[in-house]
PDB file of C-alpha atoms in Angstrom:
ATOM      1  CA  MET A   7       6.212  -6.506  -8.791  1.00  0.00           C
ATOM      2  CA  GLY A   8       2.850  -6.924  -9.024  1.00  0.00           C
ATOM      3  CA  GLU A   9      -0.276  -4.914 -10.855  1.00  0.00           C
ATOM      4  CA  SER A  10      -2.494  -3.256  -9.321  1.00  0.00           C
ATOM      5  CA  LEU A  11      -6.131  -2.256  -9.838  1.00  0.00           C
ATOM      6  CA  VAL A  12      -7.160   0.589  -8.715  1.00  0.00           C
ATOM      7  CA  ILE A  13     -12.211   0.632  -7.830  1.00  0.00           C
ATOM      8  CA  ALA A  14     -13.150   4.362  -8.037  1.00  0.00           C
ATOM      9  CA  SER A  15     -16.094   5.904  -8.473  1.00  0.00           C
ATOM     10  CA  GLY A  16     -17.510   8.256  -9.087  1.00  0.00           C
ATOM     11  CA  LYS A  17     -19.650   9.523  -6.086  1.00  0.00           C
ATOM     12  CA  GLY A  18     -20.288   7.667  -2.842  1.00  0.00           C
ATOM     13  CA  GLY A  19     -22.468   5.619  -1.154  1.00  0.00           C
ATOM     14  CA  VAL A  20     -22.778   3.689  -4.690  1.00  0.00           C
ATOM     15  CA  GLY A  21     -21.282  -0.056  -2.784  1.00  0.00           C
ATOM     16  CA  LYS A  22     -17.257   0.783  -3.979  1.00  0.00           C
ATOM     17  CA  THR A  23     -15.967  -0.078  -1.211  1.00  0.00           C
ATOM     18  CA  SER A  24     -18.182  -3.332  -0.945  1.00  0.00           C
ATOM     19  CA  VAL A  25     -16.803  -4.325  -4.236  1.00  0.00           C
ATOM     20  CA  SER A  26     -13.491  -4.278  -3.874  1.00  0.00           C
ATOM     21  CA  ILE A  27     -13.088  -6.058  -0.407  1.00  0.00           C
ATOM     22  CA  ASN A  28     -15.630  -8.959  -2.251  1.00  0.00           C
ATOM     23  CA  LEU A  29     -13.446  -8.935  -5.400  1.00  0.00           C
ATOM     24  CA  ALA A  30     -10.189  -8.775  -3.571  1.00  0.00           C
ATOM     25  CA  VAL A  31     -11.557 -11.391  -1.252  1.00  0.00           C
ATOM     26  CA  ALA A  32     -12.823 -13.664  -4.140  1.00  0.00           C
ATOM     27  CA  LEU A  33      -9.031 -13.647  -6.351  1.00  0.00           C
ATOM     28  CA  ALA A  34      -7.155 -14.834  -2.809  1.00  0.00           C
ATOM     29  CA  GLN A  35      -9.662 -17.466  -2.772  1.00  0.00           C
ATOM     30  CA  LEU A  36      -8.862 -18.319  -5.992  1.00  0.00           C
ATOM     31  CA  GLY A  37      -4.881 -18.729  -5.265  1.00  0.00           C
ATOM     32  CA  LYS A  38      -4.196 -15.145  -5.701  1.00  0.00           C
ATOM     33  CA  LYS A  39      -1.487 -13.444  -3.814  1.00  0.00           C
ATOM     34  CA  VAL A  40      -3.650 -10.116  -3.248  1.00  0.00           C
ATOM     35  CA  THR A  41      -3.239  -7.423  -0.933  1.00  0.00           C
ATOM     36  CA  ILE A  42      -5.887  -4.181  -0.592  1.00  0.00           C
ATOM     37  CA  LEU A  43      -5.408  -0.808   0.400  1.00  0.00           C
ATOM     38  CA  ASP A  44      -7.727   1.887   2.325  1.00  0.00           C
ATOM     39  CA  ALA A  45      -6.935   4.658   0.243  1.00  0.00           C
ATOM     40  CA  ASP A  46     -10.021   6.956   1.718  1.00  0.00           C
ATOM     41  CA  ILE A  47      -7.256   9.272   3.335  1.00  0.00           C
ATOM     42  CA  GLU A  48      -9.956  11.040   5.024  1.00  0.00           C
ATOM     43  CA  MET A  49     -13.299   8.301   5.262  1.00  0.00           C
ATOM     44  CA  ALA A  50     -11.635   5.312   6.195  1.00  0.00           C
ATOM     45  CA  ASN A  51     -13.654   2.050   6.837  1.00  0.00           C
ATOM     46  CA  VAL A  52     -11.907  -1.395   5.280  1.00  0.00           C
ATOM     47  CA  GLU A  53     -10.504  -2.218   8.584  1.00  0.00           C
ATOM     48  CA  LEU A  54     -14.461  -1.950  10.208  1.00  0.00           C
ATOM     49  CA  ARG A  55     -15.406  -4.065   7.105  1.00  0.00           C
ATOM     50  CA  LEU A  56     -12.956  -7.079   8.696  1.00  0.00           C
ATOM     51  CA  ARG A  57     -12.548  -6.674  11.844  1.00  0.00           C
ATOM     52  CA  LEU A  58      -9.017  -4.654  11.277  1.00  0.00           C
ATOM     53  CA  ASP A  59      -9.767  -1.556  13.003  1.00  0.00           C
ATOM     54  CA  GLY A  60      -6.990  -0.822  16.267  1.00  0.00           C
ATOM     55  CA  ALA A  61      -4.753  -3.747  14.801  1.00  0.00           C
ATOM     56  CA  GLY A  62      -1.159  -1.285  15.249  1.00  0.00           C
ATOM     57  CA  VAL A  63       0.917   0.586  12.308  1.00  0.00           C
ATOM     58  CA  SER A  64      -1.402   1.634   9.402  1.00  0.00           C
ATOM     59  CA  LEU A  65      -1.553   4.172   5.999  1.00  0.00           C
ATOM     60  CA  HIS A  66      -1.943   7.974   8.367  1.00  0.00           C
ATOM     61  CA  ASP A  67       2.102   6.028  10.580  1.00  0.00           C
ATOM     62  CA  VAL A  68       2.979   6.089   7.294  1.00  0.00           C
ATOM     63  CA  LEU A  69       2.107   9.089   5.621  1.00  0.00           C
ATOM     64  CA  ALA A  70       3.251  10.484   7.833  1.00  0.00           C
ATOM     65  CA  GLY A  71       6.499   9.068   8.820  1.00  0.00           C
ATOM     66  CA  LYS A  72       6.401   7.397  11.413  1.00  0.00           C
ATOM     67  CA  ALA A  73       6.658   3.478   9.591  1.00  0.00           C
ATOM     68  CA  ASN A  74       7.132   1.961   6.770  1.00  0.00           C
ATOM     69  CA  ILE A  75       4.400   0.677   4.956  1.00  0.00           C
ATOM     70  CA  MET A  76       5.468  -2.566   5.398  1.00  0.00           C
ATOM     71  CA  GLU A  77       5.186  -2.244   8.738  1.00  0.00           C
ATOM     72  CA  ALA A  78       1.397  -1.646   7.554  1.00  0.00           C
ATOM     73  CA  ILE A  79       0.292  -5.001   6.357  1.00  0.00           C
ATOM     74  CA  TYR A  80      -2.058  -7.405   7.666  1.00  0.00           C
ATOM     75  CA  ASP A  81      -3.841 -10.901   7.827  1.00  0.00           C
ATOM     76  CA  GLY A  82      -7.065 -10.552   6.637  1.00  0.00           C
ATOM     77  CA  PRO A  83     -10.054 -12.865   6.134  1.00  0.00           C
ATOM     78  CA  GLY A  84      -9.948 -15.212   3.359  1.00  0.00           C
ATOM     79  CA  GLY A  85      -5.945 -15.771   2.668  1.00  0.00           C
ATOM     80  CA  LEU A  86      -6.160 -10.935   2.196  1.00  0.00           C
ATOM     81  CA  LYS A  87      -3.621  -9.594   2.872  1.00  0.00           C
ATOM     82  CA  VAL A  88      -4.612  -5.682   3.571  1.00  0.00           C
ATOM     83  CA  VAL A  89      -3.096  -2.277   4.632  1.00  0.00           C
ATOM     84  CA  PRO A  90      -5.605  -0.516   6.961  1.00  0.00           C
ATOM     85  CA  CYS A  91      -6.017   3.327   5.834  1.00  0.00           C
ATOM     86  CA  GLY A  92      -6.455   3.924   9.797  1.00  0.00           C
ATOM     87  CA  THR A  93      -9.766   6.040  11.283  1.00  0.00           C
ATOM     88  CA  SER A  94      -8.355   8.365  13.801  1.00  0.00           C
ATOM     89  CA  LEU A  95      -8.158  12.196  13.520  1.00  0.00           C
ATOM     90  CA  GLU A  96      -5.117  12.433  15.163  1.00  0.00           C
ATOM     91  CA  GLY A  97      -4.287  10.007  12.904  1.00  0.00           C
ATOM     92  CA  LEU A  98      -5.631  12.768   9.983  1.00  0.00           C
ATOM     93  CA  ARG A  99      -3.950  14.982  10.840  1.00  0.00           C
ATOM     94  CA  SER A 100      -0.301  14.059  10.929  1.00  0.00           C
ATOM     95  CA  ALA A 101      -0.655  11.636   7.129  1.00  0.00           C
ATOM     96  CA  ASP A 102       1.154  13.701   3.970  1.00  0.00           C
ATOM     97  CA  GLN A 103      -1.386  12.932   1.673  1.00  0.00           C
ATOM     98  CA  SER A 104       1.135  13.787  -0.969  1.00  0.00           C
ATOM     99  CA  ARG A 105       3.707  10.794  -0.201  1.00  0.00           C
ATOM    100  CA  LEU A 106       0.452   7.923  -1.310  1.00  0.00           C
ATOM    101  CA  GLY A 107       1.742   7.984  -4.560  1.00  0.00           C
ATOM    102  CA  ASP A 108       5.261   6.909  -3.314  1.00  0.00           C
ATOM    103  CA  VAL A 109       3.801   4.568  -1.081  1.00  0.00           C
ATOM    104  CA  LEU A 110       2.059   3.029  -2.584  1.00  0.00           C
ATOM    105  CA  ARG A 111       4.656   2.352  -5.843  1.00  0.00           C
ATOM    106  CA  GLU A 112       6.944   1.516  -2.755  1.00  0.00           C
ATOM    107  CA  LEU A 113       4.381  -1.332  -1.694  1.00  0.00           C
ATOM    108  CA  LEU A 114       4.540  -2.222  -4.841  1.00  0.00           C
ATOM    109  CA  GLU A 115       8.187  -2.981  -5.621  1.00  0.00           C
ATOM    110  CA  LYS A 116       8.393  -4.143  -1.508  1.00  0.00           C
ATOM    111  CA  ALA A 117       5.209  -6.333  -1.187  1.00  0.00           C
ATOM    112  CA  GLU A 118       5.450  -9.750  -2.045  1.00  0.00           C
ATOM    113  CA  THR A 119       1.338  -9.669  -4.649  1.00  0.00           C
ATOM    114  CA  ASP A 120       0.566 -10.904  -7.306  1.00  0.00           C
ATOM    115  CA  LEU A 121      -2.304  -7.914  -7.141  1.00  0.00           C
ATOM    116  CA  LEU A 122      -2.646  -4.643  -5.767  1.00  0.00           C
ATOM    117  CA  ILE A 123      -5.898  -3.452  -4.972  1.00  0.00           C
ATOM    118  CA  ILE A 124      -6.448   0.201  -4.628  1.00  0.00           C
ATOM    119  CA  ASP A 125      -9.885   1.375  -2.422  1.00  0.00           C
ATOM    120  CA  ALA A 126      -9.981   4.622  -3.986  1.00  0.00           C
ATOM    121  CA  PRO A 127     -11.877   7.706  -2.025  1.00  0.00           C
ATOM    122  CA  ALA A 128     -14.722   8.702  -4.075  1.00  0.00           C
ATOM    123  CA  GLY A 129     -15.305  11.572  -6.779  1.00  0.00           C
ATOM    124  CA  LEU A 130     -12.290  12.781  -8.631  1.00  0.00           C
ATOM    125  CA  GLY A 131      -9.984  14.908  -6.105  1.00  0.00           C
ATOM    126  CA  ALA A 132      -9.278  13.133  -3.249  1.00  0.00           C
ATOM    127  CA  SER A 133      -8.607   9.652  -5.257  1.00  0.00           C
ATOM    128  CA  LEU A 134      -6.005  11.359  -7.829  1.00  0.00           C
ATOM    129  CA  SER A 135      -2.670  10.363  -6.300  1.00  0.00           C
ATOM    130  CA  ALA A 136      -5.127   6.026  -7.181  1.00  0.00           C
ATOM    131  CA  LEU A 137      -5.489   7.079 -10.092  1.00  0.00           C
ATOM    132  CA  ALA A 138      -2.270   7.860 -11.413  1.00  0.00           C
ATOM    133  CA  VAL A 139      -0.398   4.458  -9.250  1.00  0.00           C
ATOM    134  CA  ALA A 140      -2.829   2.767  -9.980  1.00  0.00           C
ATOM    135  CA  GLN A 141      -2.228  -0.072 -13.869  1.00  0.00           C
ATOM    136  CA  GLU A 142      -5.956  -0.880 -14.330  1.00  0.00           C
ATOM    137  CA  MET A 143      -9.275   0.652 -13.172  1.00  0.00           C
ATOM    138  CA  LEU A 144     -12.392  -0.367 -12.512  1.00  0.00           C
ATOM    139  CA  LEU A 145     -15.669   1.812 -12.700  1.00  0.00           C
ATOM    140  CA  VAL A 146     -18.637   0.993 -10.426  1.00  0.00           C
ATOM    141  CA  VAL A 147     -21.123   2.755 -10.109  1.00  0.00           C
ATOM    142  CA  ASN A 148     -25.342   2.499  -9.991  1.00  0.00           C
ATOM    143  CA  PRO A 149     -28.020   2.585 -12.295  1.00  0.00           C
ATOM    144  CA  GLU A 150     -29.149   6.101 -12.200  1.00  0.00           C
ATOM    145  CA  ILE A 151     -27.676   9.218 -14.137  1.00  0.00           C
ATOM    146  CA  ALA A 152     -26.102  10.878 -11.725  1.00  0.00           C
ATOM    147  CA  SER A 153     -24.447   8.707 -10.699  1.00  0.00           C
ATOM    148  CA  VAL A 154     -22.814   7.382 -14.179  1.00  0.00           C
ATOM    149  CA  ALA A 155     -22.218  11.548 -15.141  1.00  0.00           C
ATOM    150  CA  ASP A 156     -19.733  11.632 -12.055  1.00  0.00           C
ATOM    151  CA  ALA A 157     -18.240   8.603 -13.071  1.00  0.00           C
ATOM    152  CA  MET A 158     -17.338   9.403 -16.434  1.00  0.00           C
ATOM    153  CA  LYS A 159     -15.030  13.159 -14.956  1.00  0.00           C
ATOM    154  CA  VAL A 160     -13.188   9.904 -12.937  1.00  0.00           C
ATOM    155  CA  LYS A 161     -12.503   8.173 -16.377  1.00  0.00           C
ATOM    156  CA  ALA A 162     -11.721  11.296 -18.601  1.00  0.00           C
ATOM    157  CA  THR A 163      -9.230  11.494 -16.028  1.00  0.00           C
ATOM    158  CA  TYR A 164      -7.763   8.384 -15.148  1.00  0.00           C
ATOM    159  CA  GLU A 165      -8.112   8.630 -19.299  1.00  0.00           C
ATOM    160  CA  GLU A 166      -5.838  11.730 -19.830  1.00  0.00           C
ATOM    161  CA  LEU A 167      -3.716   9.476 -16.898  1.00  0.00           C
ATOM    162  CA  ASP A 168      -2.787   6.868 -19.661  1.00  0.00           C
ATOM    163  CA  GLY A 169      -4.894   4.476 -17.482  1.00  0.00           C
ATOM    164  CA  HIS A 170      -5.985   1.159 -18.907  1.00  0.00           C
ATOM    165  CA  LEU A 171      -9.917   0.981 -17.999  1.00  0.00           C
ATOM    166  CA  LEU A 172     -10.498  -2.957 -17.008  1.00  0.00           C
ATOM    167  CA  GLY A 173     -14.009  -1.779 -17.264  1.00  0.00           C
ATOM    168  CA  VAL A 174     -17.724  -0.957 -15.796  1.00  0.00           C
ATOM    169  CA  VAL A 175     -19.480  -3.124 -12.839  1.00  0.00           C
ATOM    170  CA  VAL A 176     -22.761  -1.368 -12.106  1.00  0.00           C
ATOM    171  CA  ASN A 177     -24.043  -2.256  -8.627  1.00  0.00           C
ATOM    172  CA  ARG A 178     -27.123  -2.241  -6.511  1.00  0.00           C
ATOM    173  CA  VAL A 179     -29.274  -3.360  -9.437  1.00  0.00           C
ATOM    174  CA  THR A 180     -33.003  -3.655  -9.045  1.00  0.00           C
ATOM    175  CA  TYR A 181     -33.905  -4.096 -13.124  1.00  0.00           C
ATOM    176  CA  ASP A 182     -36.721  -1.188 -11.942  1.00  0.00           C
ATOM    177  CA  GLU A 183     -38.508   0.753 -14.431  1.00  0.00           C
ATOM    178  CA  GLU A 184     -35.796   3.513 -13.667  1.00  0.00           C
ATOM    179  CA  ASP A 185     -33.404   2.231 -13.811  1.00  0.00           C
ATOM    180  CA  LEU A 186     -30.616   3.015 -16.504  1.00  0.00           C
ATOM    181  CA  LYS A 187     -30.239  -0.142 -18.814  1.00  0.00           C
ATOM    182  CA  ILE A 188     -26.578  -1.763 -19.040  1.00  0.00           C
ATOM    183  CA  GLU A 189     -26.745  -0.508 -22.724  1.00  0.00           C
ATOM    184  CA  GLU A 190     -27.297   3.234 -22.010  1.00  0.00           C
ATOM    185  CA  ILE A 191     -24.657   3.246 -19.154  1.00  0.00           C
ATOM    186  CA  GLU A 192     -21.616   1.403 -21.868  1.00  0.00           C
ATOM    187  CA  ALA A 193     -23.005   4.400 -23.893  1.00  0.00           C
ATOM    188  CA  LEU A 194     -23.083   6.810 -21.350  1.00  0.00           C
ATOM    189  CA  LEU A 195     -19.338   6.015 -20.737  1.00  0.00           C
ATOM    190  CA  GLU A 196     -17.830   4.595 -23.458  1.00  0.00           C
ATOM    191  CA  ALA A 197     -17.299   1.585 -21.999  1.00  0.00           C
ATOM    192  CA  ASP A 198     -17.667  -2.133 -21.708  1.00  0.00           C
ATOM    193  CA  VAL A 199     -20.529  -2.575 -18.701  1.00  0.00           C
ATOM    194  CA  ILE A 200     -18.348  -6.673 -17.318  1.00  0.00           C
ATOM    195  CA  ALA A 201     -20.291  -7.189 -14.254  1.00  0.00           C
ATOM    196  CA  VAL A 202     -23.851  -6.810 -12.731  1.00  0.00           C
ATOM    197  CA  VAL A 203     -24.036  -6.906  -9.503  1.00  0.00           C
ATOM    198  CA  PRO A 204     -28.238  -7.155  -8.844  1.00  0.00           C
ATOM    199  CA  GLU A 205     -29.803  -5.321  -4.807  1.00  0.00           C
ATOM    200  CA  ASP A 206     -28.750  -7.870  -2.825  1.00  0.00           C
ATOM    201  CA  ARG A 207     -30.304  -7.987   1.013  1.00  0.00           C
ATOM    202  CA  GLU A 208     -27.614 -10.029   2.359  1.00  0.00           C
ATOM    203  CA  ILE A 209     -24.601  -6.979   1.674  1.00  0.00           C
ATOM    204  CA  LYS A 210     -25.637  -5.325   4.842  1.00  0.00           C
ATOM    205  CA  LYS A 211     -26.499  -8.893   6.620  1.00  0.00           C
ATOM    206  CA  ALA A 212     -22.749  -9.964   6.105  1.00  0.00           C
ATOM    207  CA  ALA A 213     -21.731  -5.632   6.901  1.00  0.00           C
ATOM    208  CA  SER A 214     -23.173  -5.805  10.215  1.00  0.00           C
ATOM    209  CA  TYR A 215     -20.966  -9.116  10.744  1.00  0.00           C
ATOM    210  CA  ARG A 216     -17.806  -7.450   9.244  1.00  0.00           C
ATOM    211  CA  GLU A 217     -17.783 -10.671   7.647  1.00  0.00           C
ATOM    212  CA  PRO A 218     -17.153 -10.456   3.283  1.00  0.00           C
ATOM    213  CA  LEU A 219     -20.228 -11.143   0.986  1.00  0.00           C
ATOM    214  CA  VAL A 220     -17.994 -14.126  -0.952  1.00  0.00           C
ATOM    215  CA  LEU A 221     -17.085 -15.489   2.228  1.00  0.00           C
ATOM    216  CA  VAL A 222     -20.431 -15.235   4.763  1.00  0.00           C
ATOM    217  CA  LYS A 223     -23.458 -16.266   1.759  1.00  0.00           C
ATOM    218  CA  PRO A 224     -21.435 -17.371  -1.615  1.00  0.00           C
ATOM    219  CA  TYR A 225     -24.371 -19.007  -3.098  1.00  0.00           C
ATOM    220  CA  SER A 226     -26.256 -15.119  -2.547  1.00  0.00           C
ATOM    221  CA  ASP A 227     -26.266 -13.571  -5.778  1.00  0.00           C
ATOM    222  CA  ALA A 228     -23.908 -10.930  -5.017  1.00  0.00           C
ATOM    223  CA  ALA A 229     -21.756 -13.073  -3.865  1.00  0.00           C
ATOM    224  CA  LYS A 230     -21.419 -15.173  -7.345  1.00  0.00           C
ATOM    225  CA  ALA A 231     -21.840 -11.695  -9.406  1.00  0.00           C
ATOM    226  CA  ILE A 232     -18.299 -10.753  -8.112  1.00  0.00           C
ATOM    227  CA  THR A 233     -17.010 -14.804  -8.433  1.00  0.00           C
ATOM    228  CA  LYS A 234     -18.082 -14.247 -12.024  1.00  0.00           C
ATOM    229  CA  LEU A 235     -15.850 -10.702 -12.235  1.00  0.00           C
ATOM    230  CA  ALA A 236     -12.890 -12.308 -10.473  1.00  0.00           C
ATOM    231  CA  ARG A 237     -12.849 -15.697 -11.788  1.00  0.00           C
ATOM    232  CA  ASP A 238     -12.572 -12.655 -15.835  1.00  0.00           C
ATOM    233  CA  ILE A 239     -10.166 -11.369 -14.236  1.00  0.00           C
ATOM    234  CA  SER A 240      -7.502 -14.312 -12.586  1.00  0.00           C
ATOM    235  CA  ASP A 241      -8.510 -15.855 -16.814  1.00  0.00           C
ATOM    236  CA  ASN A 242      -7.010 -12.161 -17.868  1.00  0.00           C
ATOM    237  CA  LYS A 243     -10.640 -11.421 -19.960  1.00  0.00           C
ATOM    238  CA  TYR A 244     -10.699  -8.421 -20.172  1.00  0.00           C
ATOM    239  CA  GLY A 245      -6.478  -8.257 -21.525  1.00  0.00           C
ATOM    240  CA  PRO A 246      -3.680  -6.479 -19.390  1.00  0.00           C
ATOM    241  CA  ALA A 247      -3.141  -3.280 -19.503  1.00  0.00           C
ATOM    242  CA  GLU A 248      -0.535  -2.134 -22.569  1.00  0.00           C
ATOM    243  CA  GLY A 249       1.945   0.519 -22.810  1.00  0.00           C
ATOM    244  CA  HIS A 250       0.712   1.759 -18.913  1.00  0.00           C
ATOM    245  CA  LYS A 251       4.735   1.819 -18.127  1.00  0.00           C
ATOM    246  CA  GLU A 252       5.068   5.434 -17.619  1.00  0.00           C
ATOM    247  CA  ASP A 253       5.369   6.553 -14.034  1.00  0.00           C
ATOM    248  CA  ILE A 254       3.082   9.684 -14.010  1.00  0.00           C
ATOM    249  CA  VAL A 255       2.794  10.110 -10.430  1.00  0.00           C
ATOM    250  CA  SER A 256       5.632  13.041 -10.213  1.00  0.00           C
ATOM    251  CA  ARG A 257       3.617  14.441 -12.410  1.00  0.00           C
ATOM    252  CA  LEU A 258       0.537  14.482 -11.031  1.00  0.00           C
ATOM    253  CA  LEU A 259       1.645  15.354  -7.237  1.00  0.00           C
ATOM    254  CA  SER A 260       3.868  18.323  -9.136  1.00  0.00           C
ATOM    255  CA  GLY A 261       0.642  20.025  -9.739  1.00  0.00           C
ATOM    256  CA  LEU A 262      -1.419  19.320  -6.978  1.00  0.00           C
ATOM    257  CA  PHE A 263       1.451  20.552  -4.539  1.00  0.00           C
ATOM    258  CA  GLY A 264       3.627  22.535  -6.369  1.00  0.00           C
ATOM    259  CA  ARG A 265       6.015  21.206  -6.025  1.00  0.00           C
ATOM    260  CA  LYS A 266       7.794  17.999  -8.266  1.00  0.00           C
ATOM    261  CA  LYS A 267       8.779  14.118  -6.168  1.00  0.00           C
ATOM    262  CA  GLY A 268      11.829  12.842  -7.129  1.00  0.00           C
TER     263      GLY A 268
END
């Protein structure tokens, strides 16, 4: 069974999906078997950024019971495997979100992957199933108080679920006077900042090309920061998640949906 890493944020607009995609590709470029799954059931866009929109079977179909998870895996750029969520309103209406935890566990058991990266929806409520399944979490914030304050809630919830916080990525850093300092962010979150990704105009360009930044502009400042993070993770610099073996999905879903999963 592969390892799992959820990439989460307390609010939208912090660049979480960009970090998720580029980190996943960077790890794949290092020789890891990496699968990225878009768990943002309502506002998915990983497939749009990777030219996989309209690919066919999606996570929506799996959650609706119309397909199995292995049918929803596609080849992405740089050796990456991708599970698109689906973007149609019809797919969203038919998706049974309470099945997400079971589907993620099945993917981890059956897919030939070293690492499953789960791009979680922004915020707390919608991301709970993804947080519960993942062995480790990477928290993405911007250097502003509102972003960090919302991230504190996500971190606290994940720790209640016995998850291991790999670290914090501070994204879109401009080094303006108004930005929170790294040490201030670490103090507020009581966690280590393990990557600082600067604001980089090349990110928007890559997004417009619908290509990962680490492939089209690998020597840009943001790409270099993410590639360094990938190397550190690959080298196990931050240590494995210890003791996170308890199946907490059933307990969580019981609270969310009023019934326990078998």
